[in-house]
Amino acid sequence: MPVVHIYMFEGRTDDQKSAMAQGVTKAISEAAGIPDSATTIVIHDTKRSDWAQGGVMASDS
Amino acid sequence: MPVVHIYMFEGRTDDQKSAMAQGVTKAISEAAGIPDSATTIVIHDTKRSDWAQGGVMASDS
Amino acid sequence: MPVVHIYMFEGRTDDQKSAMAQGVTKAISEAAGIPDSATTIVIHDTKRSDWAQGGVMASDS
Amino acid sequence: MPVVHIYMFEGRTDDQKSAMAQGVTKAISEAAGIPDSATTIVIHDTKRSDWAQGGVMASDS
Amino acid sequence: MPVVHIYMFEGRTDDQKSAMAQGVTKAISEAAGIPDSATTIVIHDTKRSDWAQGGVMASDS
Amino acid sequence: MPVVHIYMFEGRTDDQKSAMAQGVTKAISEAAGIPDSATTIVIHDTKRSDWAQGGVMASDS
């Protein structure tokens, strides 16, 4: 506890993902008083052709 | 707001996904009084070998 | 198949949700060639105090 | 009903996934009194480089 | 690892949920060779008025 | 983009949730080079009686 699912466009490097996981974990622990070790993060790379805003695919905008 | 996650079998074309995103966005805006621009849709292509109904994988049925 | 999760602010009436489910189901069936009966929709009412955009809770904006 | 999403490291074989779907479906039906046929399971294979525990990517631990 | 989200109608007792969590955890460990302790399960009670199949709310069917 | 779902035990105050959303948004923007305004966060309060680790409900441990 907690479990965090992050959905974002593919293309981030492993180093960026690692830095993101560290930062998000720390932000949760500081704000909510939860030990770092308790936080699970799952990153879901998503293609622009699978993501729409306002009915328009991100690959078309 | 809103955020919509759609899980379905892989195999739809980009044109089908685009039409689906347009239609779903419009359906939400008409029913719930939400501007089109506010709706985010994430499509999750799923293999038949990762989907089960009644304990039977879709790839086996 | 498919499974659709819709996350939105609480406050829509049952009639609005029903119209939304009908419209979303029809939009998917028309765009992707899937029978209406195959689509499952789960609506997740969310409090404005549990939703943030740009780091600001919707209840504060 | 119900819908089950399982997020786990990639690498399980189709046979393992099939056995898992059967077992999970049976466990739900026995505990909750739901017919097997009603349960939908979606398995989400996840790379170790997309999964973090305690701020550390599983690919680095 | 793994993380399991179960969406189902509200109304199960705590005893049923506990038996379900035990059974699902055991089914995953047996099929996929994962220690029981590694599995996280989150149960999401859902109102029939927030669940639709084939465009019809479960509360209306 | 991105969309973040955070599942955690209920009981955090609105101030804690607000600080968490700010921190998580900033962590993502710094690590992944994404403007703060693009990040949507949905917090899902979960009862201990709906959360299991190792097959044991958090309300029993």
XYZ file of N, CA, C and O in Angstrom, chain B:
244
model
N -11.266 15.463 -16.997
C -12.399 14.691 -16.503
C -13.430 14.558 -17.619
O -13.742 15.570 -18.227
N -13.990 13.417 -17.911
C -13.664 12.102 -17.343
C -12.470 11.419 -17.997
O -12.008 11.846 -19.056
N -12.000 10.356 -17.318
C -10.970 9.471 -17.864
C -11.621 8.127 -18.158
O -12.328 7.578 -17.302
N -11.390 7.616 -19.370
C -12.000 6.366 -19.807
C -10.899 5.382 -20.216
O -10.036 5.723 -21.037
N -10.915 4.197 -19.613
C -10.002 3.127 -20.025
C -10.821 2.053 -20.737
O -11.784 1.535 -20.161
N -10.422 1.728 -21.960
C -11.115 0.694 -22.734
C -10.159 -0.477 -22.956
O -9.098 -0.312 -23.559
N -10.527 -1.652 -22.445
C -9.738 -2.879 -22.623
C -10.440 -3.745 -23.651
O -11.604 -4.095 -23.455
N -9.738 -4.079 -24.728
C -10.362 -4.889 -25.777
C -9.303 -5.728 -26.489
O -8.116 -5.488 -26.345
N -9.764 -6.695 -27.271
C -8.819 -7.512 -28.029
C -8.053 -6.628 -29.001
O -8.613 -5.701 -29.601
N -6.785 -6.934 -29.176
C -5.994 -6.248 -30.196
C -6.578 -6.579 -31.565
O -7.323 -7.536 -31.718
N -6.273 -5.757 -32.543
C -6.695 -6.078 -33.897
C -7.520 -4.977 -34.559
O -7.721 -4.988 -35.765
N -8.006 -4.025 -33.753
C -8.723 -2.894 -34.374
C -7.702 -1.998 -35.073
O -6.595 -1.790 -34.581
N -8.120 -1.432 -36.206
C -7.251 -0.512 -36.944
C -7.251 0.859 -36.258
O -8.111 1.157 -35.429
N -6.278 1.672 -36.641
C -6.223 3.036 -36.109
C -7.498 3.798 -36.470
O -7.991 4.610 -35.674
N -8.051 3.547 -37.656
C -9.282 4.227 -38.055
C -10.456 3.798 -37.161
O -11.290 4.641 -36.770
N -10.521 2.517 -36.840
C -11.593 2.049 -35.959
C -11.449 2.659 -34.557
O -12.429 3.081 -33.941
N -10.194 2.706 -34.072
C -9.965 3.285 -32.742
C -10.338 4.767 -32.727
O -10.915 5.265 -31.757
N -9.995 5.461 -33.808
C -10.302 6.885 -33.879
C -11.815 7.109 -33.895
O -12.342 7.988 -33.184
N -12.518 6.297 -34.680
C -13.982 6.412 -34.722
C -14.587 6.083 -33.360
O -15.543 6.726 -32.906
N -14.009 5.088 -32.706
C -14.502 4.693 -31.385
C -14.300 5.824 -30.375
O -15.203 6.151 -29.593
N -13.112 6.428 -30.390
C -12.831 7.520 -29.455
C -13.777 8.699 -29.684
O -14.285 9.296 -28.726
N -14.011 9.003 -30.950
C -14.947 10.098 -31.276
C -16.344 9.795 -30.750
O -17.007 10.625 -30.132
N -16.802 8.567 -31.044
C -18.153 8.188 -30.649
C -18.340 8.132 -29.146
O -19.360 8.589 -28.619
N -17.359 7.568 -28.454
C -17.464 7.453 -26.986
C -17.452 8.849 -26.364
O -18.233 9.147 -25.443
N -16.570 9.708 -26.870
C -16.490 11.078 -26.341
C -17.824 11.803 -26.529
O -18.317 12.472 -25.601
N -18.409 11.646 -27.692
C -19.677 12.317 -27.988
C -20.808 11.751 -27.121
O -21.658 12.494 -26.622
N -20.792 10.438 -26.949
C -21.829 9.801 -26.120
C -21.779 10.311 -24.680
O -22.814 10.553 -24.049
N -20.561 10.487 -24.160
C -20.419 10.980 -22.782
C -20.862 12.435 -22.707
O -21.584 12.834 -21.780
N -20.440 13.232 -23.676
C -20.784 14.655 -23.611
C -22.295 14.857 -23.705
O -22.865 15.693 -22.990
N -22.953 14.081 -24.573
C -24.403 14.231 -24.724
C -25.167 13.769 -23.489
O -26.137 14.398 -23.071
N -24.720 12.644 -22.900
C -25.469 12.087 -21.768
C -25.188 12.830 -20.469
O -26.079 12.983 -19.626
N -23.949 13.291 -20.313
C -23.563 13.823 -19.004
C -23.321 15.322 -19.004
O -23.008 15.910 -17.954
N -23.462 15.957 -20.168
C -23.302 17.412 -20.221
C -21.877 17.856 -19.957
O -21.638 18.810 -19.212
N -20.924 17.142 -20.568
C -19.499 17.426 -20.371
C -18.920 17.828 -21.733
O -19.194 17.178 -22.738
N -18.127 18.907 -21.776
C -17.558 19.288 -23.074
C -16.643 18.183 -23.629
O -15.923 17.537 -22.865
N -16.687 17.968 -24.940
C -15.838 16.957 -25.586
C -14.379 17.061 -25.141
O -13.716 16.049 -24.902
N -13.884 18.276 -25.043
C -12.455 18.483 -24.804
C -11.999 17.923 -23.463
O -10.807 17.698 -23.240
N -12.941 17.690 -22.548
C -12.574 17.238 -21.200
C -12.323 15.740 -21.107
O -11.778 15.263 -20.117
N -12.712 15.003 -22.130
C -12.655 13.538 -22.024
C -11.332 12.982 -22.539
O -10.923 13.255 -23.665
N -10.681 12.191 -21.683
C -9.459 11.461 -22.035
C -9.801 9.986 -22.190
O -10.476 9.416 -21.317
N -9.361 9.380 -23.274
C -9.601 7.950 -23.487
C -8.263 7.246 -23.689
O -7.420 7.709 -24.450
N -8.091 6.130 -22.978
C -6.905 5.291 -23.155
C -7.383 3.904 -23.579
O -8.187 3.280 -22.879
N -6.909 3.462 -24.751
C -7.286 2.149 -25.280
C -6.176 1.149 -24.954
O -4.995 1.432 -25.185
N -6.570 0.018 -24.395
C -5.595 -1.001 -24.000
C -5.810 -2.255 -24.840
O -6.695 -3.070 -24.537
N -5.022 -2.414 -25.887
C -5.074 -3.628 -26.699
C -4.659 -4.831 -25.863
O -3.644 -4.784 -25.161
N -5.431 -5.876 -25.933
C -5.159 -7.058 -25.108
C -5.147 -8.299 -25.994
O -6.008 -8.464 -26.860
N -4.141 -9.160 -25.775
C -4.074 -10.416 -26.522
C -5.152 -11.381 -26.042
O -5.484 -11.398 -24.849
N -5.654 -12.217 -26.948
C -6.632 -13.235 -26.544
C -6.048 -14.191 -25.508
O -6.771 -14.757 -24.691
N -4.736 -14.337 -25.523
C -4.091 -15.232 -24.549
C -3.900 -14.561 -23.184
O -3.347 -15.158 -22.267
N -4.370 -13.307 -23.057
C -4.334 -12.609 -21.766
C -5.744 -12.289 -21.261
O -5.915 -11.484 -20.345
N -6.743 -12.884 -21.884
C -8.137 -12.563 -21.547
C -8.898 -13.867 -21.302
O -8.844 -14.764 -22.141
N -9.573 -13.946 -20.176
C -10.335 -15.160 -19.872
C -11.780 -14.820 -19.523
O -12.058 -13.815 -18.876
N -12.683 -15.662 -19.998
C -14.086 -15.568 -19.588
C -14.475 -16.933 -19.041
O -14.224 -17.956 -19.689
N -15.033 -16.936 -17.834
C -15.414 -18.218 -17.245
C -14.244 -19.154 -17.038
O -14.404 -20.378 -17.050
N -13.049 -18.590 -16.858
C -11.876 -19.414 -16.600
C -11.223 -19.986 -17.846
O -10.246 -20.729 -17.738
N -11.750 -19.636 -19.018
C -11.190 -20.147 -20.279
C -10.569 -18.974 -21.048
O -11.230 -17.953 -21.277
N -9.302 -19.119 -21.434
C -8.651 -18.054 -22.188
C -9.378 -17.863 -23.529
O -9.792 -18.836 -24.171
N -9.495 -16.623 -23.964
C -10.177 -16.336 -25.233
C -9.446 -16.973 -26.409
O -10.054 -17.277 -27.441
N -8.141 -17.203 -26.245
C -7.365 -17.846 -27.318
C -7.690 -19.336 -27.436
O -7.356 -19.965 -28.440
N -8.356 -19.894 -26.430
C -8.701 -21.324 -26.437
C -10.184 -21.562 -26.705
O -10.633 -22.714 -26.696
N -10.931 -20.518 -26.900
C -12.402 -20.698 -26.980
C -12.929 -20.418 -28.390
O -12.180 -20.029 -29.279
